[in-house]
């Protein structure tokens, strides 16, 4: 919460003498500031709602845009003055408020009170220019691409424009994401605009596929960044038919060579689920390669339908791999596999290998039958996602700690 | 590193004497919030008697308006943010009988909107911070019956995002401080089952950075105040153990100033806001010698226990 307390202000050691010197320097400023405050309070108490009072509030707010009571007084004065003005005069007066708030936002871009006054002005003026607001937002986000006041304001402006143009808003998020992938504010807004901008199912499907590509680019660029991973979780949730069962894959990146058995590479185990699965904290996944136990570290977010574990050390092509997921590794709203342990096995291939899945003889047979096991046929998106993970394994063999929590 | 309790007590006691700084006058609109931050920190540090009770109560009452609302300072307009602080301080000092709380309850309830959200004051700014202020305040006053609780809960639910977090208004990006406001309000209203606790828990746990500190959103810097917003939320949904407590404790302690007070991060200027939330974080982490804090109200547990033995929480 940046409106309270100091944020990012370096401590400076001050001696008693330096403190006294500063106090002496500030004394006249304090005197002038307090006088201005008292003058404002007196004018308000006496109900003096005129142009001179307005000028006093301008002076005070320029010194302290956080003094919310003075903004309130200012609006009371303006409402009184507007009552005697024609439409053009009101418009001209509001233009001055637009200028004042704009100059204050440049120095106090996170001041709730300044943003509020700007909204009030736009809602009060006879001919508000929402296009100008979009320009202001663009400029403010160049200064700080994550300022949530500005993103909230953008949603407000779009709504004020009759919900604006969702396609334009979607394109705006593309623009911000291309500037910097590490902008979750933009990804968040994108998740809201995508279904609105592409309402029919087939164009939406196309865009979702394109966005998987965008997410991959983001993840290659900055694998340790959470923003794109979070959006990927959302994308995966957009397509309910993507996955119909639990599957386990081994993704390995082997150099292209004929010397099959000697070439080894870093690898990941990928587990996919049909519903929103959650990885339980402290849950155990045991991976054995040619009889040797290998540590597996979670590489993706802890919720969602795709979980990747990066394996410690190289895995040779042709290795026999066994992946055992203990009962209780995953849980979720619609999926309770807590009572089911899963063992999968196979031979590591060139890139992506799907392992044969079998249930540990479950104590509770009905729980097992609720969990569809086995293959996914013709799932293009998963193939693409797995290929992207394969490339990630190649590019960033050390990216395993991105979701390190403890 | 240890908590330097006595220095922090001295620091908080000294805040009212800084009238020779321009800063003191420029932050006059936050004075009542400052009294809440300071007195709550003192109570949690076990020094609730460090300030003169009568003087504190008089200072709060001087900010009261005839409509029952409180401003940030005498002559400042009433607002939700300062009204909640006033009620919290009066409750902590067991002085709610010193003012007409019925008028305050009506003032707060009057700011609820038809969709369940709350405005900050008569000018109509909507934010989940104000919804929290309204629910917390009315719960302390035992007058939740004055508002449309179902509408408030519907609004809060609608603010939950796909990542499990909550934002400032419908559609806004998840932000840890607003997660606290929304989860806190739902907890007070006994509606925590509406939160996707695992999903939110993971999002909150991912706020912890390598240096042990917590941030408020993905890819932002760590900040001591998130020790409160994130931890209290994790505590309310029963997942406090999802972060590394030792590393966070070390981070908070390292942000202590040698002259007392806690900063947003090590090496920065301390202030009373971060001092309170650093102490609150340490209290939730079970730091020895601190009074327990109520994660729903950000008040000493002893105070909320006393309050809700008088009238059942609704
Ligand atoms: Zn902070």
PDB file of C-alpha atoms in Angstrom, chain A residues 120-406:
ATOM      1  CA  UNK A 120     -15.332  13.439 -10.856  1.00  0.00           C
ATOM      2  CA  UNK A 121     -14.258  16.050 -13.405  1.00  0.00           C
ATOM      3  CA  UNK A 122     -14.915  13.730 -16.340  1.00  0.00           C
ATOM      4  CA  UNK A 123     -18.305  12.770 -14.944  1.00  0.00           C
ATOM      5  CA  UNK A 124     -19.156  16.427 -14.353  1.00  0.00           C
ATOM      6  CA  UNK A 125     -17.934  18.076 -17.555  1.00  0.00           C
ATOM      7  CA  UNK A 126     -20.385  18.520 -20.430  1.00  0.00           C
ATOM      8  CA  UNK A 127     -18.061  17.071 -23.107  1.00  0.00           C
ATOM      9  CA  UNK A 128     -15.505  14.670 -21.633  1.00  0.00           C
ATOM     10  CA  UNK A 129     -12.817  13.395 -23.969  1.00  0.00           C
ATOM     11  CA  UNK A 130     -12.290   9.729 -23.164  1.00  0.00           C
ATOM     12  CA  UNK A 131      -9.776   9.394 -26.007  1.00  0.00           C
ATOM     13  CA  UNK A 132      -7.563  11.876 -24.188  1.00  0.00           C
ATOM     14  CA  UNK A 133      -7.800   9.649 -21.103  1.00  0.00           C
ATOM     15  CA  UNK A 134      -6.551   6.685 -23.127  1.00  0.00           C
ATOM     16  CA  UNK A 135      -3.547   8.795 -24.157  1.00  0.00           C
ATOM     17  CA  UNK A 136      -2.873   9.757 -20.545  1.00  0.00           C
ATOM     18  CA  UNK A 137      -3.059   6.093 -19.533  1.00  0.00           C
ATOM     19  CA  UNK A 138      -0.608   5.178 -22.280  1.00  0.00           C
ATOM     20  CA  UNK A 139       1.835   7.811 -21.047  1.00  0.00           C
ATOM     21  CA  UNK A 140       1.426   6.848 -17.381  1.00  0.00           C
ATOM     22  CA  UNK A 141       2.064   3.188 -18.160  1.00  0.00           C
ATOM     23  CA  UNK A 142       5.261   4.178 -19.949  1.00  0.00           C
ATOM     24  CA  UNK A 143       6.399   5.626 -16.601  1.00  0.00           C
ATOM     25  CA  UNK A 144       5.321   2.581 -14.565  1.00  0.00           C
ATOM     26  CA  UNK A 145       3.818  -0.355 -16.437  1.00  0.00           C
ATOM     27  CA  UNK A 146       2.511  -1.979 -13.239  1.00  0.00           C
ATOM     28  CA  UNK A 147       0.778   1.001 -11.599  1.00  0.00           C
ATOM     29  CA  UNK A 148      -2.532  -0.634 -10.658  1.00  0.00           C
ATOM     30  CA  UNK A 149      -4.244   2.744 -10.317  1.00  0.00           C
ATOM     31  CA  UNK A 150      -3.677   3.259 -14.028  1.00  0.00           C
ATOM     32  CA  UNK A 151      -4.907  -0.223 -14.981  1.00  0.00           C
ATOM     33  CA  UNK A 152      -8.026   0.235 -12.828  1.00  0.00           C
ATOM     34  CA  UNK A 153      -8.503   3.611 -14.468  1.00  0.00           C
ATOM     35  CA  UNK A 154      -8.210   2.053 -17.910  1.00  0.00           C
ATOM     36  CA  UNK A 155     -11.041  -0.361 -17.083  1.00  0.00           C
ATOM     37  CA  UNK A 156     -13.064   2.589 -15.829  1.00  0.00           C
ATOM     38  CA  UNK A 157     -12.416   4.590 -19.008  1.00  0.00           C
ATOM     39  CA  UNK A 158     -13.277   1.629 -21.226  1.00  0.00           C
ATOM     40  CA  UNK A 159     -16.521   1.166 -19.306  1.00  0.00           C
ATOM     41  CA  UNK A 160     -17.311   4.868 -19.596  1.00  0.00           C
ATOM     42  CA  UNK A 161     -16.868   4.594 -23.367  1.00  0.00           C
ATOM     43  CA  UNK A 162     -19.759   2.115 -23.467  1.00  0.00           C
ATOM     44  CA  UNK A 163     -17.398  -0.767 -22.765  1.00  0.00           C
ATOM     45  CA  UNK A 164     -15.198   0.583 -25.511  1.00  0.00           C
ATOM     46  CA  UNK A 165     -13.623  -1.722 -27.986  1.00  0.00           C
ATOM     47  CA  UNK A 166     -12.583  -5.050 -26.411  1.00  0.00           C
ATOM     48  CA  UNK A 167     -10.426  -5.845 -29.446  1.00  0.00           C
ATOM     49  CA  UNK A 168      -8.542  -2.566 -28.996  1.00  0.00           C
ATOM     50  CA  UNK A 169      -8.112  -3.319 -25.295  1.00  0.00           C
ATOM     51  CA  UNK A 170      -6.870  -6.810 -26.128  1.00  0.00           C
ATOM     52  CA  UNK A 171      -4.402  -5.324 -28.626  1.00  0.00           C
ATOM     53  CA  UNK A 172      -3.264  -2.863 -25.967  1.00  0.00           C
ATOM     54  CA  UNK A 173      -2.324  -5.766 -23.689  1.00  0.00           C
ATOM     55  CA  UNK A 174      -0.394  -7.345 -26.586  1.00  0.00           C
ATOM     56  CA  UNK A 175       1.492  -4.071 -26.959  1.00  0.00           C
ATOM     57  CA  UNK A 176       2.340  -3.893 -23.238  1.00  0.00           C
ATOM     58  CA  UNK A 177       3.322  -7.569 -23.066  1.00  0.00           C
ATOM     59  CA  UNK A 178       5.595  -7.225 -26.084  1.00  0.00           C
ATOM     60  CA  UNK A 179       7.291  -4.279 -24.366  1.00  0.00           C
ATOM     61  CA  UNK A 180       7.909  -6.379 -21.290  1.00  0.00           C
ATOM     62  CA  UNK A 181       6.729  -9.937 -20.727  1.00  0.00           C
ATOM     63  CA  UNK A 182       7.075  -9.430 -16.991  1.00  0.00           C
ATOM     64  CA  UNK A 183       3.868  -7.445 -16.706  1.00  0.00           C
ATOM     65  CA  UNK A 184       1.213  -9.466 -14.958  1.00  0.00           C
ATOM     66  CA  UNK A 185      -1.112  -6.450 -14.931  1.00  0.00           C
ATOM     67  CA  UNK A 186      -1.290  -6.755 -18.722  1.00  0.00           C
ATOM     68  CA  UNK A 187      -1.709 -10.551 -18.680  1.00  0.00           C
ATOM     69  CA  UNK A 188      -4.496 -10.173 -16.120  1.00  0.00           C
ATOM     70  CA  UNK A 189      -6.367  -7.650 -18.280  1.00  0.00           C
ATOM     71  CA  UNK A 190      -5.778  -9.858 -21.319  1.00  0.00           C
ATOM     72  CA  UNK A 191      -7.573 -12.751 -19.600  1.00  0.00           C
ATOM     73  CA  UNK A 192     -10.605 -10.480 -19.231  1.00  0.00           C
ATOM     74  CA  UNK A 193     -10.539  -9.040 -22.734  1.00  0.00           C
ATOM     75  CA  UNK A 194      -9.885 -12.239 -24.713  1.00  0.00           C
ATOM     76  CA  UNK A 195     -13.370 -13.760 -24.285  1.00  0.00           C
ATOM     77  CA  UNK A 196     -14.968 -10.352 -24.992  1.00  0.00           C
ATOM     78  CA  UNK A 197     -12.861  -9.518 -28.031  1.00  0.00           C
ATOM     79  CA  UNK A 198     -13.295 -12.957 -29.604  1.00  0.00           C
ATOM     80  CA  UNK A 199     -16.802 -13.990 -28.741  1.00  0.00           C
ATOM     81  CA  UNK A 200     -17.367 -16.814 -31.221  1.00  0.00           C
ATOM     82  CA  UNK A 201     -15.929 -20.186 -30.342  1.00  0.00           C
ATOM     83  CA  UNK A 202     -13.717 -20.750 -33.366  1.00  0.00           C
ATOM     84  CA  UNK A 203     -11.961 -17.386 -33.341  1.00  0.00           C
ATOM     85  CA  UNK A 204     -11.515 -17.723 -29.604  1.00  0.00           C
ATOM     86  CA  UNK A 205      -9.906 -21.108 -30.101  1.00  0.00           C
ATOM     87  CA  UNK A 206      -7.503 -19.576 -32.639  1.00  0.00           C
ATOM     88  CA  UNK A 207      -6.520 -16.809 -30.261  1.00  0.00           C
ATOM     89  CA  UNK A 208      -6.030 -19.232 -27.393  1.00  0.00           C
ATOM     90  CA  UNK A 209      -3.656 -21.213 -29.600  1.00  0.00           C
ATOM     91  CA  UNK A 210      -1.775 -18.041 -30.570  1.00  0.00           C
ATOM     92  CA  UNK A 211      -1.537 -17.104 -26.925  1.00  0.00           C
ATOM     93  CA  UNK A 212       0.076 -20.401 -26.043  1.00  0.00           C
ATOM     94  CA  UNK A 213       2.786 -19.317 -28.484  1.00  0.00           C
ATOM     95  CA  UNK A 214       3.005 -15.885 -26.835  1.00  0.00           C
ATOM     96  CA  UNK A 215       3.323 -17.490 -23.395  1.00  0.00           C
ATOM     97  CA  UNK A 216       6.081 -19.759 -24.660  1.00  0.00           C
ATOM     98  CA  UNK A 217       8.029 -16.783 -25.963  1.00  0.00           C
ATOM     99  CA  UNK A 218       7.606 -15.081 -22.615  1.00  0.00           C
ATOM    100  CA  UNK A 219       8.775 -18.137 -20.729  1.00  0.00           C
ATOM    101  CA  UNK A 220      11.875 -18.529 -22.927  1.00  0.00           C
ATOM    102  CA  UNK A 221      12.693 -14.862 -22.460  1.00  0.00           C
ATOM    103  CA  UNK A 222      12.310 -14.861 -18.706  1.00  0.00           C
ATOM    104  CA  UNK A 223      11.846 -18.362 -17.326  1.00  0.00           C
ATOM    105  CA  UNK A 224      11.931 -17.199 -13.707  1.00  0.00           C
ATOM    106  CA  UNK A 225       9.046 -14.791 -14.243  1.00  0.00           C
ATOM    107  CA  UNK A 226       5.690 -15.796 -12.750  1.00  0.00           C
ATOM    108  CA  UNK A 227       3.534 -13.610 -14.998  1.00  0.00           C
ATOM    109  CA  UNK A 228       3.438 -15.798 -18.087  1.00  0.00           C
ATOM    110  CA  UNK A 229       3.120 -18.996 -16.087  1.00  0.00           C
ATOM    111  CA  UNK A 230       0.050 -17.624 -14.316  1.00  0.00           C
ATOM    112  CA  UNK A 231      -1.529 -16.659 -17.632  1.00  0.00           C
ATOM    113  CA  UNK A 232      -0.720 -20.103 -18.994  1.00  0.00           C
ATOM    114  CA  UNK A 233      -2.740 -21.554 -16.093  1.00  0.00           C
ATOM    115  CA  UNK A 234      -5.648 -19.410 -17.211  1.00  0.00           C
ATOM    116  CA  UNK A 235      -5.312 -20.417 -20.867  1.00  0.00           C
ATOM    117  CA  UNK A 236      -5.296 -24.067 -19.927  1.00  0.00           C
ATOM    118  CA  UNK A 237      -8.516 -23.517 -18.044  1.00  0.00           C
ATOM    119  CA  UNK A 238     -10.159 -21.977 -21.115  1.00  0.00           C
ATOM    120  CA  UNK A 239     -10.401 -25.174 -23.063  1.00  0.00           C
ATOM    121  CA  UNK A 240     -12.315 -27.817 -21.144  1.00  0.00           C
ATOM    122  CA  UNK A 241     -11.934 -30.452 -23.844  1.00  0.00           C
ATOM    123  CA  UNK A 242      -8.170 -30.188 -23.898  1.00  0.00           C
ATOM    124  CA  UNK A 243      -7.568 -33.058 -21.631  1.00  0.00           C
ATOM    125  CA  UNK A 244      -9.691 -35.962 -20.709  1.00  0.00           C
ATOM    126  CA  UNK A 245      -7.433 -38.008 -18.513  1.00  0.00           C
ATOM    127  CA  UNK A 246      -4.383 -38.148 -16.337  1.00  0.00           C
ATOM    128  CA  UNK A 247      -1.192 -38.627 -18.324  1.00  0.00           C
ATOM    129  CA  UNK A 248       2.481 -38.742 -17.494  1.00  0.00           C
ATOM    130  CA  UNK A 249       5.179 -37.768 -19.974  1.00  0.00           C
ATOM    131  CA  UNK A 250       8.933 -37.618 -19.911  1.00  0.00           C
ATOM    132  CA  UNK A 251      10.296 -34.668 -21.813  1.00  0.00           C
ATOM    133  CA  UNK A 252      13.976 -34.943 -22.651  1.00  0.00           C
ATOM    134  CA  UNK A 253      16.221 -32.971 -24.928  1.00  0.00           C
ATOM    135  CA  UNK A 254      18.721 -35.160 -26.659  1.00  0.00           C
ATOM    136  CA  UNK A 255      21.155 -33.819 -29.168  1.00  0.00           C
ATOM    137  CA  UNK A 256      20.469 -35.126 -32.663  1.00  0.00           C
ATOM    138  CA  UNK A 257      22.912 -37.970 -32.874  1.00  0.00           C
ATOM    139  CA  UNK A 258      22.839 -41.561 -33.967  1.00  0.00           C
ATOM    140  CA  UNK A 259      24.668 -42.648 -30.880  1.00  0.00           C
ATOM    141  CA  UNK A 260      21.408 -43.360 -29.143  1.00  0.00           C
ATOM    142  CA  UNK A 261      22.414 -44.892 -25.877  1.00  0.00           C
ATOM    143  CA  UNK A 262      25.295 -42.596 -25.035  1.00  0.00           C
ATOM    144  CA  UNK A 263      23.467 -39.334 -25.546  1.00  0.00           C
ATOM    145  CA  UNK A 264      21.941 -38.058 -22.348  1.00  0.00           C
ATOM    146  CA  UNK A 265      20.189 -34.838 -21.541  1.00  0.00           C
ATOM    147  CA  UNK A 266      18.296 -32.886 -18.949  1.00  0.00           C
ATOM    148  CA  UNK A 267      14.706 -33.970 -18.605  1.00  0.00           C
ATOM    149  CA  UNK A 268      11.380 -33.177 -17.043  1.00  0.00           C
ATOM    150  CA  UNK A 269       8.468 -35.299 -15.958  1.00  0.00           C
ATOM    151  CA  UNK A 270       5.139 -33.753 -16.897  1.00  0.00           C
ATOM    152  CA  UNK A 271       1.868 -34.786 -15.299  1.00  0.00           C
ATOM    153  CA  UNK A 272      -1.453 -33.611 -16.700  1.00  0.00           C
ATOM    154  CA  UNK A 273      -4.889 -33.864 -15.162  1.00  0.00           C
ATOM    155  CA  UNK A 274      -8.393 -33.418 -16.506  1.00  0.00           C
ATOM    156  CA  UNK A 275      -9.519 -30.991 -13.800  1.00  0.00           C
ATOM    157  CA  UNK A 276      -8.005 -28.230 -11.705  1.00  0.00           C
ATOM    158  CA  UNK A 277      -5.475 -30.247  -9.806  1.00  0.00           C
ATOM    159  CA  UNK A 278      -3.374 -28.908  -7.007  1.00  0.00           C
ATOM    160  CA  UNK A 279      -0.006 -30.139  -6.001  1.00  0.00           C
ATOM    161  CA  UNK A 280      -0.009 -30.788  -2.271  1.00  0.00           C
ATOM    162  CA  UNK A 281       2.804 -29.211  -0.375  1.00  0.00           C
ATOM    163  CA  UNK A 282       5.311 -31.813   0.688  1.00  0.00           C
ATOM    164  CA  UNK A 283       3.755 -34.402  -1.653  1.00  0.00           C
ATOM    165  CA  UNK A 284       6.196 -37.008  -2.888  1.00  0.00           C
ATOM    166  CA  UNK A 285       6.947 -37.931  -6.467  1.00  0.00           C
ATOM    167  CA  UNK A 286       9.569 -40.630  -6.846  1.00  0.00           C
ATOM    168  CA  UNK A 287      11.401 -40.982 -10.140  1.00  0.00           C
ATOM    169  CA  UNK A 288      13.671 -43.936 -10.779  1.00  0.00           C
ATOM    170  CA  UNK A 289      15.935 -44.043 -13.845  1.00  0.00           C
ATOM    171  CA  UNK A 290      17.535 -47.422 -14.531  1.00  0.00           C
ATOM    172  CA  UNK A 291      16.975 -48.347 -10.902  1.00  0.00           C
ATOM    173  CA  UNK A 292      18.519 -45.135  -9.562  1.00  0.00           C
ATOM    174  CA  UNK A 293      16.370 -42.633  -7.633  1.00  0.00           C
ATOM    175  CA  UNK A 294      16.422 -39.116  -9.114  1.00  0.00           C
ATOM    176  CA  UNK A 295      15.243 -35.952  -7.390  1.00  0.00           C
ATOM    177  CA  UNK A 296      12.299 -34.194  -9.069  1.00  0.00           C
ATOM    178  CA  UNK A 297      11.664 -30.510  -8.367  1.00  0.00           C
ATOM    179  CA  UNK A 298       8.350 -28.783  -9.209  1.00  0.00           C
ATOM    180  CA  UNK A 299       8.872 -26.308 -12.052  1.00  0.00           C
ATOM    181  CA  UNK A 300       5.365 -25.026 -12.664  1.00  0.00           C
ATOM    182  CA  UNK A 301       2.852 -23.285 -10.439  1.00  0.00           C
ATOM    183  CA  UNK A 302       1.309 -25.454  -7.813  1.00  0.00           C
ATOM    184  CA  UNK A 303      -2.203 -25.375  -9.200  1.00  0.00           C
ATOM    185  CA  UNK A 304      -3.552 -26.070 -12.642  1.00  0.00           C
ATOM    186  CA  UNK A 305      -3.824 -29.034 -14.921  1.00  0.00           C
ATOM    187  CA  UNK A 306      -0.218 -29.347 -15.973  1.00  0.00           C
ATOM    188  CA  UNK A 307       2.588 -29.963 -13.538  1.00  0.00           C
ATOM    189  CA  UNK A 308       6.222 -30.254 -14.559  1.00  0.00           C
ATOM    190  CA  UNK A 309       9.040 -31.610 -12.411  1.00  0.00           C
ATOM    191  CA  UNK A 310      12.604 -31.040 -13.532  1.00  0.00           C
ATOM    192  CA  UNK A 311      14.876 -33.995 -12.928  1.00  0.00           C
ATOM    193  CA  UNK A 312      18.174 -33.640 -11.211  1.00  0.00           C
ATOM    194  CA  UNK A 313      20.950 -34.821 -13.517  1.00  0.00           C
ATOM    195  CA  UNK A 314      21.057 -36.190 -17.029  1.00  0.00           C
ATOM    196  CA  UNK A 315      18.868 -38.955 -18.367  1.00  0.00           C
ATOM    197  CA  UNK A 316      20.120 -41.167 -21.172  1.00  0.00           C
ATOM    198  CA  UNK A 317      18.007 -42.062 -24.156  1.00  0.00           C
ATOM    199  CA  UNK A 318      16.774 -45.603 -23.784  1.00  0.00           C
ATOM    200  CA  UNK A 319      16.758 -45.474 -19.973  1.00  0.00           C
ATOM    201  CA  UNK A 320      14.028 -47.303 -18.164  1.00  0.00           C
ATOM    202  CA  UNK A 321      12.076 -44.758 -16.183  1.00  0.00           C
ATOM    203  CA  UNK A 322       9.533 -45.308 -13.440  1.00  0.00           C
ATOM    204  CA  UNK A 323       7.489 -42.474 -12.006  1.00  0.00           C
ATOM    205  CA  UNK A 324       5.573 -43.094  -8.826  1.00  0.00           C
ATOM    206  CA  UNK A 325       3.144 -40.571  -7.467  1.00  0.00           C
ATOM    207  CA  UNK A 326       2.202 -41.329  -3.919  1.00  0.00           C
ATOM    208  CA  UNK A 327      -1.380 -41.153  -2.828  1.00  0.00           C
ATOM    209  CA  UNK A 328      -1.929 -37.568  -1.735  1.00  0.00           C
ATOM    210  CA  UNK A 329       0.392 -35.828  -4.183  1.00  0.00           C
ATOM    211  CA  UNK A 330      -2.483 -34.093  -5.940  1.00  0.00           C
ATOM    212  CA  UNK A 331      -5.831 -32.801  -4.841  1.00  0.00           C
ATOM    213  CA  UNK A 332      -8.355 -30.353  -6.130  1.00  0.00           C
ATOM    214  CA  UNK A 333     -11.907 -29.169  -6.156  1.00  0.00           C
ATOM    215  CA  UNK A 334     -13.306 -31.653  -8.597  1.00  0.00           C
ATOM    216  CA  UNK A 335     -10.554 -34.209  -8.483  1.00  0.00           C
ATOM    217  CA  UNK A 336      -9.694 -36.203  -5.457  1.00  0.00           C
ATOM    218  CA  UNK A 337      -6.886 -38.567  -6.204  1.00  0.00           C
ATOM    219  CA  UNK A 338      -5.651 -38.405  -2.669  1.00  0.00           C
ATOM    220  CA  UNK A 339      -6.521 -42.022  -2.138  1.00  0.00           C
ATOM    221  CA  UNK A 340      -4.965 -43.225  -5.393  1.00  0.00           C
ATOM    222  CA  UNK A 341      -1.307 -43.816  -5.995  1.00  0.00           C
ATOM    223  CA  UNK A 342      -0.116 -43.843  -9.611  1.00  0.00           C
ATOM    224  CA  UNK A 343       2.838 -45.693 -11.063  1.00  0.00           C
ATOM    225  CA  UNK A 344       3.969 -45.141 -14.621  1.00  0.00           C
ATOM    226  CA  UNK A 345       6.847 -46.666 -16.551  1.00  0.00           C
ATOM    227  CA  UNK A 346       8.464 -46.547 -19.942  1.00  0.00           C
ATOM    228  CA  UNK A 347      11.592 -46.147 -22.027  1.00  0.00           C
ATOM    229  CA  UNK A 348      12.985 -42.653 -22.488  1.00  0.00           C
ATOM    230  CA  UNK A 349      12.862 -41.610 -26.120  1.00  0.00           C
ATOM    231  CA  UNK A 350      14.150 -38.650 -28.138  1.00  0.00           C
ATOM    232  CA  UNK A 351      11.881 -35.911 -26.962  1.00  0.00           C
ATOM    233  CA  UNK A 352       8.447 -36.619 -25.516  1.00  0.00           C
ATOM    234  CA  UNK A 353       7.516 -40.030 -24.226  1.00  0.00           C
ATOM    235  CA  UNK A 354       4.145 -40.889 -22.802  1.00  0.00           C
ATOM    236  CA  UNK A 355       4.406 -43.402 -20.014  1.00  0.00           C
ATOM    237  CA  UNK A 356       2.046 -46.265 -19.387  1.00  0.00           C
ATOM    238  CA  UNK A 357      -0.159 -45.366 -16.463  1.00  0.00           C
ATOM    239  CA  UNK A 358      -1.407 -47.840 -13.949  1.00  0.00           C
ATOM    240  CA  UNK A 359      -3.110 -47.418 -10.640  1.00  0.00           C
ATOM    241  CA  UNK A 360      -1.580 -48.879  -7.558  1.00  0.00           C
ATOM    242  CA  UNK A 361      -4.067 -51.431  -6.380  1.00  0.00           C
ATOM    243  CA  UNK A 362      -6.305 -48.825  -4.839  1.00  0.00           C
ATOM    244  CA  UNK A 363      -7.844 -49.489  -1.487  1.00  0.00           C
ATOM    245  CA  UNK A 364     -10.840 -47.571  -2.741  1.00  0.00           C
ATOM    246  CA  UNK A 365     -11.883 -48.875  -6.152  1.00  0.00           C
ATOM    247  CA  UNK A 366     -14.560 -46.252  -6.764  1.00  0.00           C
ATOM    248  CA  UNK A 367     -12.066 -43.414  -6.302  1.00  0.00           C
ATOM    249  CA  UNK A 368      -9.929 -45.011  -8.990  1.00  0.00           C
ATOM    250  CA  UNK A 369     -12.797 -45.296 -11.428  1.00  0.00           C
ATOM    251  CA  UNK A 370     -13.496 -41.588 -11.098  1.00  0.00           C
ATOM    252  CA  UNK A 371     -10.015 -40.871 -12.322  1.00  0.00           C
ATOM    253  CA  UNK A 372      -9.780 -41.550 -16.026  1.00  0.00           C
ATOM    254  CA  UNK A 373      -6.368 -42.905 -16.776  1.00  0.00           C
ATOM    255  CA  UNK A 374      -4.587 -43.422 -20.011  1.00  0.00           C
ATOM    256  CA  UNK A 375      -3.813 -41.713 -23.240  1.00  0.00           C
ATOM    257  CA  UNK A 376      -4.841 -38.469 -24.788  1.00  0.00           C
ATOM    258  CA  UNK A 377      -5.325 -38.737 -28.506  1.00  0.00           C
ATOM    259  CA  UNK A 378      -4.873 -35.895 -30.935  1.00  0.00           C
ATOM    260  CA  UNK A 379      -4.335 -33.220 -28.343  1.00  0.00           C
ATOM    261  CA  UNK A 380      -2.444 -30.642 -30.339  1.00  0.00           C
ATOM    262  CA  UNK A 381      -2.176 -28.146 -27.561  1.00  0.00           C
ATOM    263  CA  UNK A 382      -0.629 -30.583 -25.182  1.00  0.00           C
ATOM    264  CA  UNK A 383       1.833 -31.662 -27.818  1.00  0.00           C
ATOM    265  CA  UNK A 384       2.816 -28.043 -28.346  1.00  0.00           C
ATOM    266  CA  UNK A 385       3.042 -27.348 -24.635  1.00  0.00           C
ATOM    267  CA  UNK A 386       5.160 -30.413 -24.073  1.00  0.00           C
ATOM    268  CA  UNK A 387       7.433 -29.414 -26.930  1.00  0.00           C
ATOM    269  CA  UNK A 388       7.778 -25.994 -25.325  1.00  0.00           C
ATOM    270  CA  UNK A 389       8.752 -27.573 -22.055  1.00  0.00           C
ATOM    271  CA  UNK A 390      11.286 -29.626 -23.936  1.00  0.00           C
ATOM    272  CA  UNK A 391      12.810 -26.454 -25.315  1.00  0.00           C
ATOM    273  CA  UNK A 392      12.759 -24.922 -21.881  1.00  0.00           C
ATOM    274  CA  UNK A 393      14.633 -27.904 -20.560  1.00  0.00           C
ATOM    275  CA  UNK A 394      17.204 -27.346 -23.289  1.00  0.00           C
ATOM    276  CA  UNK A 395      17.541 -23.619 -22.775  1.00  0.00           C
ATOM    277  CA  UNK A 396      17.293 -23.397 -19.046  1.00  0.00           C
ATOM    278  CA  UNK A 397      18.384 -26.570 -17.389  1.00  0.00           C
ATOM    279  CA  UNK A 398      18.750 -24.609 -14.147  1.00  0.00           C
ATOM    280  CA  UNK A 399      15.334 -22.986 -14.145  1.00  0.00           C
ATOM    281  CA  UNK A 400      13.971 -25.450 -11.669  1.00  0.00           C
ATOM    282  CA  UNK A 401      13.877 -23.116  -8.727  1.00  0.00           C
ATOM    283  CA  UNK A 402      11.482 -20.617 -10.196  1.00  0.00           C
ATOM    284  CA  UNK A 403       8.696 -21.780  -7.934  1.00  0.00           C
ATOM    285  CA  UNK A 404      10.818 -22.452  -4.964  1.00  0.00           C
ATOM    286  CA  UNK A 405       8.719 -21.676  -1.957  1.00  0.00           C
ATOM    287  CA  UNK A 406      10.317 -22.958   1.179  1.00  0.00           C
TER     288      UNK A 406
END
